[in-house]
Amino acid sequence: MVGKVTSREDKRVRAIVLEEDDVQVDQVRPAPAARPDEVLVRVTRAGVCETDLQLIKGYMGFRGVLGHEFVGVAESGTYAGQRVVGEINCACWNCDTCRSGFPTHCPNRTVLGILNHDGAFADLIAIPERNLHRVPDSIPDDIAVFTEPVAAAFQIPAQMKIEADDRIIVLGDGRLGNLCAQVLASISDDVLVVGKHREKLALLDGMGLRTALVSDDLPPREADIVVDCTGSESGLPTALTLVRPRGTIVLKTTVAGTQTLAWAPFVIDEVTLVGSRCGPFDQALHALEHGLVDVEPLIADRFSLSNGLMALQRAQQKGVLKVLLDM
Ligand SMILES: [Zn+2]
Ligand SMILES: [Zn+2]
């Protein structure tokens, strides 16, 4: 290939790589090569998320460097030397979907650490420059690393009008459930988080949110909106028992494999089902900058990238919220 930079071939990075059904820390992986529209970002902090754990179980059939929640320092381009976070969908910006303003749904997209694009559990990541957002100086790395999941939580109010008197139930007291509950509680006065883990619910209690155990007697079919953040096959059936007729169920987590469900209640009760994925980074950064969402209490543990496998194991343990990787 003409004009290929050979020095980059010599550069080696550490990376957590998913191959077949095996995860390894590669200590001497070739540095990613940035395409013309991409820049290299030196990752300083990354977060392990439920999606990473699902990918390891076979979701999406992904192979490559894991990780999509990160903060780092851009090595070149407009943001050279500045701290940045990056949106995870790499769109073509050319197709009808992109031109209609929905680049996160681009049929030609790749997704960092999820679909045909190496991710952020590495010393360096290559990412389209237009995906980057500068991180305000007042947001430390430990907080900025939450931008992507907080943005995902803000996607719910971006997709549907939420009123102050909407009765909302968030199913799931884990990483994303916590963030969705905090974001929704900034709009509605009636948010209930339903979970399985007393210590995770206690954390939410401490943040001023109302909580209940899933084994508690919950009022059936009363909620205007039920948000499924369980990451579990049981989430949607449970949501269906809690949502009121003509209410809305928001599916926030992805589950590997195929689920079966009796769909008739959706017809009979005219329940709306809303899938919800990636959200607005600008709103997330604003919320983190102004302390509107409290993410620091979610940090359960941290590991160096070299001990990345321990980080992944730790993130799978019961009661553990966010596990961070320090590069
Ligand atoms: Zn994630
Ligand atoms: Zn496109």
XYZ file of C-alpha atoms and ligand atoms in Angstrom:
329
model
C 0.000 0.000 0.000
C 1.379 3.410 -0.981
C 2.248 5.869 1.752
C 1.706 3.466 4.599
C 3.236 4.681 7.845
C 5.590 1.926 8.943
C 6.518 3.446 12.320
C 2.962 2.827 13.530
C 3.431 -0.884 12.851
C 6.234 -0.871 15.422
C 4.121 0.801 18.073
C 2.596 -1.717 20.468
C -0.282 -1.199 22.876
C -1.998 -3.199 25.579
C -5.585 -4.194 24.811
C -8.336 -6.482 26.105
C -9.227 -8.600 23.097
C -12.233 -10.862 22.588
C -11.438 -13.818 20.301
C -13.922 -16.654 19.716
C -15.142 -17.279 23.289
C -11.899 -16.272 24.888
C -10.862 -12.922 26.375
C -7.169 -12.068 26.653
C -5.037 -9.108 27.564
C -2.726 -8.649 24.601
C 0.348 -6.809 25.894
C 1.889 -6.269 22.467
C -0.995 -5.567 20.103
C -0.156 -3.356 17.108
C -1.421 0.190 17.682
C -4.699 0.905 15.863
C -4.315 2.675 12.528
C -6.447 5.810 12.198
C -8.350 6.192 8.930
C -8.343 9.657 7.281
C -11.461 10.756 9.204
C -10.167 9.317 12.485
C -7.782 10.439 15.198
C -5.969 8.424 17.826
C -6.990 8.998 21.422
C -4.741 7.919 24.289
C -7.229 6.339 26.688
C -6.780 7.307 30.341
C -9.844 5.669 31.890
C -12.463 3.193 30.663
C -15.562 1.676 32.221
C -16.851 -1.897 32.057
C -20.517 -2.084 31.124
C -23.171 -4.798 30.905
C -22.832 -4.782 27.116
C -19.170 -5.836 27.420
C -20.229 -8.774 29.576
C -22.969 -9.693 27.077
C -20.475 -9.497 24.182
C -18.262 -11.992 25.991
C -21.311 -14.284 26.218
C -21.726 -14.069 22.454
C -23.983 -11.065 21.890
C -23.384 -9.563 18.397
C -20.656 -12.117 17.692
C -18.096 -9.357 18.184
C -14.359 -10.074 17.835
C -11.704 -7.489 18.618
C -10.818 -4.954 21.300
C -13.657 -4.513 23.793
C -14.775 -1.286 25.457
C -16.854 1.759 24.548
C -16.984 3.863 27.726
C -13.821 5.938 27.950
C -12.102 9.253 28.389
C -8.711 10.086 26.968
C -6.463 12.655 25.344
C -6.606 13.240 21.591
C -3.233 12.757 19.927
C -3.980 14.817 16.805
C -6.622 16.898 15.050
C -8.792 19.729 16.376
C -8.698 18.404 19.943
C -4.977 17.492 20.027
C -3.751 17.491 23.612
C -7.255 17.936 25.023
C -9.331 15.521 27.071
C -12.162 14.004 25.073
C -14.962 11.475 25.255
C -16.311 9.793 22.118
C -19.695 8.789 20.756
C -19.613 5.097 19.960
C -21.458 4.922 16.615
C -19.215 5.545 13.617
C -21.620 6.549 10.837
C -21.053 6.930 7.087
C -22.766 10.383 6.982
C -23.696 9.623 3.389
C -26.755 7.389 3.451
C -30.430 8.376 3.694
C -30.527 7.522 7.415
C -27.523 9.727 8.174
C -28.891 12.528 5.992
C -32.222 12.288 7.841
C -30.387 13.076 11.065
C -30.136 9.591 12.565
C -26.429 8.716 12.279
C -26.630 6.401 15.302
C -28.876 4.208 13.108
C -26.658 4.339 10.006
C -26.915 0.900 8.369
C -23.238 1.178 7.404
C -22.061 2.082 10.890
C -19.438 0.453 12.993
C -19.646 0.719 16.776
C -16.656 1.069 19.092
C -15.960 -2.200 20.843
C -19.303 -3.668 19.715
C -19.486 -3.914 15.905
C -16.550 -4.113 13.478
C -14.493 -1.447 15.270
C -11.849 -1.953 17.934
C -12.838 -0.440 21.251
C -11.403 1.489 24.169
C -9.984 -1.167 26.496
C -6.577 -0.304 25.073
C -3.856 2.309 25.406
C -4.949 3.839 22.098
C -8.220 3.941 20.202
C -8.846 5.169 16.651
C -12.101 7.115 16.438
C -13.770 9.479 13.925
C -12.918 13.023 14.937
C -16.540 14.133 14.603
C -17.497 11.644 17.343
C -15.385 13.494 19.912
C -16.573 15.909 22.585
C -14.159 17.999 24.635
C -14.425 17.328 28.362
C -14.768 20.474 30.525
C -11.758 20.897 32.857
C -13.944 20.664 35.952
C -14.959 17.055 35.192
C -12.288 14.589 36.418
C -11.562 11.435 34.405
C -13.369 9.238 36.961
C -16.566 11.200 36.261
C -16.086 11.830 32.531
C -15.798 8.080 31.912
C -19.538 7.889 32.705
C -20.519 10.188 29.804
C -21.606 7.373 27.475
C -23.930 5.558 29.920
C -25.329 8.871 31.238
C -26.025 9.878 27.624
C -27.836 6.558 27.162
C -30.032 7.448 30.147
C -30.811 10.859 28.611
C -32.004 9.093 25.465
C -35.256 8.189 27.279
C -36.478 11.802 27.689
C -35.076 12.495 24.202
C -37.437 9.851 22.776
C -40.632 10.584 24.687
C -42.264 13.412 26.563
C -42.020 12.757 30.281
C -44.216 14.731 32.659
C -43.585 15.602 36.309
C -46.540 13.472 37.410
C -45.697 10.396 35.313
C -45.509 7.274 37.480
C -42.235 5.652 36.436
C -40.765 2.312 37.484
C -37.141 1.546 36.669
C -36.517 -2.200 36.719
C -32.937 -2.984 37.646
C -30.680 -1.497 40.320
C -27.435 -1.990 38.387
C -25.189 0.436 36.553
C -27.633 1.636 33.909
C -30.732 1.345 36.100
C -29.150 3.691 38.612
C -28.279 6.297 35.961
C -31.687 6.066 34.236
C -33.416 6.475 37.608
C -31.365 9.568 38.434
C -32.059 11.163 35.052
C -35.787 10.357 35.153
C -36.083 11.563 38.766
C -34.832 14.958 37.586
C -38.044 15.180 35.503
C -40.693 13.113 37.300
C -41.548 13.274 41.002
C -42.703 9.648 41.010
C -39.818 7.317 40.201
C -39.549 3.896 41.841
C -36.492 1.683 41.333
C -37.179 -2.025 41.623
C -34.202 -4.314 42.090
C -32.892 -7.529 43.559
C -29.844 -6.321 45.478
C -30.300 -4.700 48.880
C -26.919 -2.939 48.806
C -27.509 -1.454 45.368
C -30.990 -0.303 46.427
C -29.494 1.196 49.605
C -27.179 3.267 47.417
C -30.201 4.577 45.484
C -32.028 5.252 48.767
C -29.040 7.335 49.812
C -29.410 9.341 46.598
C -32.982 10.163 47.593
C -34.693 7.728 45.243
C -37.603 5.470 46.183
C -36.803 1.782 45.946
C -38.431 -1.635 46.322
C -37.360 -5.245 46.064
C -38.724 -7.141 43.083
C -40.070 -9.667 45.599
C -42.115 -6.924 47.306
C -45.811 -6.592 46.581
C -45.748 -4.099 43.735
C -48.914 -2.381 42.535
C -49.831 -4.224 39.331
C -50.539 -2.327 36.124
C -50.275 1.172 37.525
C -47.087 2.617 36.067
C -47.289 5.028 33.143
C -43.750 4.099 32.110
C -41.649 1.041 32.996
C -37.981 1.128 32.032
C -36.287 -2.270 31.750
C -32.641 -1.994 32.785
C -32.372 -5.545 34.098
C -30.194 -6.935 31.325
C -32.158 -10.105 31.963
C -34.751 -12.179 30.154
C -37.124 -11.644 33.068
C -37.186 -7.863 32.588
C -39.797 -7.531 29.863
C -42.311 -10.023 31.357
C -41.997 -8.249 34.711
C -42.453 -4.854 33.052
C -45.634 -6.137 31.445
C -47.130 -6.908 34.879
C -46.401 -3.364 36.100
C -47.307 -1.112 33.172
C -50.828 0.282 32.980
C -53.050 -0.251 29.943
C -51.886 2.191 27.227
C -48.655 2.726 29.168
C -45.132 2.510 27.793
C -42.330 0.018 28.326
C -38.825 1.281 27.517
C -36.255 -1.437 26.797
C -32.872 -0.118 27.775
C -30.728 -3.238 27.972
C -29.799 -5.841 25.434
C -29.808 -9.544 26.212
C -27.822 -12.151 24.281
C -29.975 -14.867 22.715
C -33.656 -15.149 21.862
C -36.482 -14.563 24.292
C -40.037 -15.781 23.992
C -43.035 -13.955 25.381
C -46.802 -14.062 25.101
C -47.316 -10.895 23.057
C -51.129 -10.718 23.336
C -51.072 -8.366 26.377
C -49.383 -5.729 24.214
C -52.386 -5.843 21.905
C -55.078 -6.160 24.551
C -53.674 -3.384 26.761
C -52.315 -1.330 23.859
C -48.922 -1.095 25.495
C -46.260 0.886 23.661
C -42.815 -0.714 23.482
C -39.892 1.676 22.981
C -36.377 0.454 22.295
C -33.797 2.913 23.565
C -30.053 2.916 23.019
C -27.435 5.660 22.646
C -28.109 9.215 23.709
C -26.959 12.848 23.615
C -23.373 13.372 24.868
C -23.816 17.143 25.242
C -26.635 16.692 27.763
C -24.638 14.051 29.629
C -21.557 16.272 29.896
C -23.740 19.173 31.057
C -25.334 16.989 33.755
C -21.943 15.684 34.925
C -20.423 19.172 34.934
C -23.221 20.550 37.102
C -23.573 17.554 39.393
C -27.133 16.820 38.237
C -26.233 13.133 38.123
C -24.111 11.592 40.869
C -21.844 8.918 39.422
C -18.921 8.683 41.834
C -20.765 6.387 44.313
C -21.151 3.854 41.485
C -17.399 3.229 41.255
C -16.911 -0.153 42.894
C -13.371 -1.015 41.946
C -10.511 -0.197 39.591
C -7.817 -2.210 37.866
C -4.898 -1.460 35.609
C -5.401 -2.379 31.966
C -2.807 -5.136 32.388
C -5.131 -6.728 34.957
C -8.102 -6.329 32.637
C -9.351 -9.890 33.065
C -9.680 -9.318 36.806
C -11.690 -6.182 36.029
C -14.097 -8.159 33.832
C -14.494 -10.835 36.509
C -15.086 -8.220 39.172
C -17.771 -6.515 37.045
C -19.671 -9.806 36.841
C -19.817 -10.268 40.580
C -23.019 -9.693 42.505
C -23.460 -6.245 44.005
C -20.696 -4.650 41.922
C -21.592 -1.482 40.030
C -18.981 0.288 37.899
C -15.513 -1.188 37.489
C -12.955 1.178 35.966
C -9.775 0.483 34.016
C -6.824 2.789 34.602
C -4.514 2.890 31.609
Zn -22.077 0.583 27.737
Zn -24.998 6.367 7.087
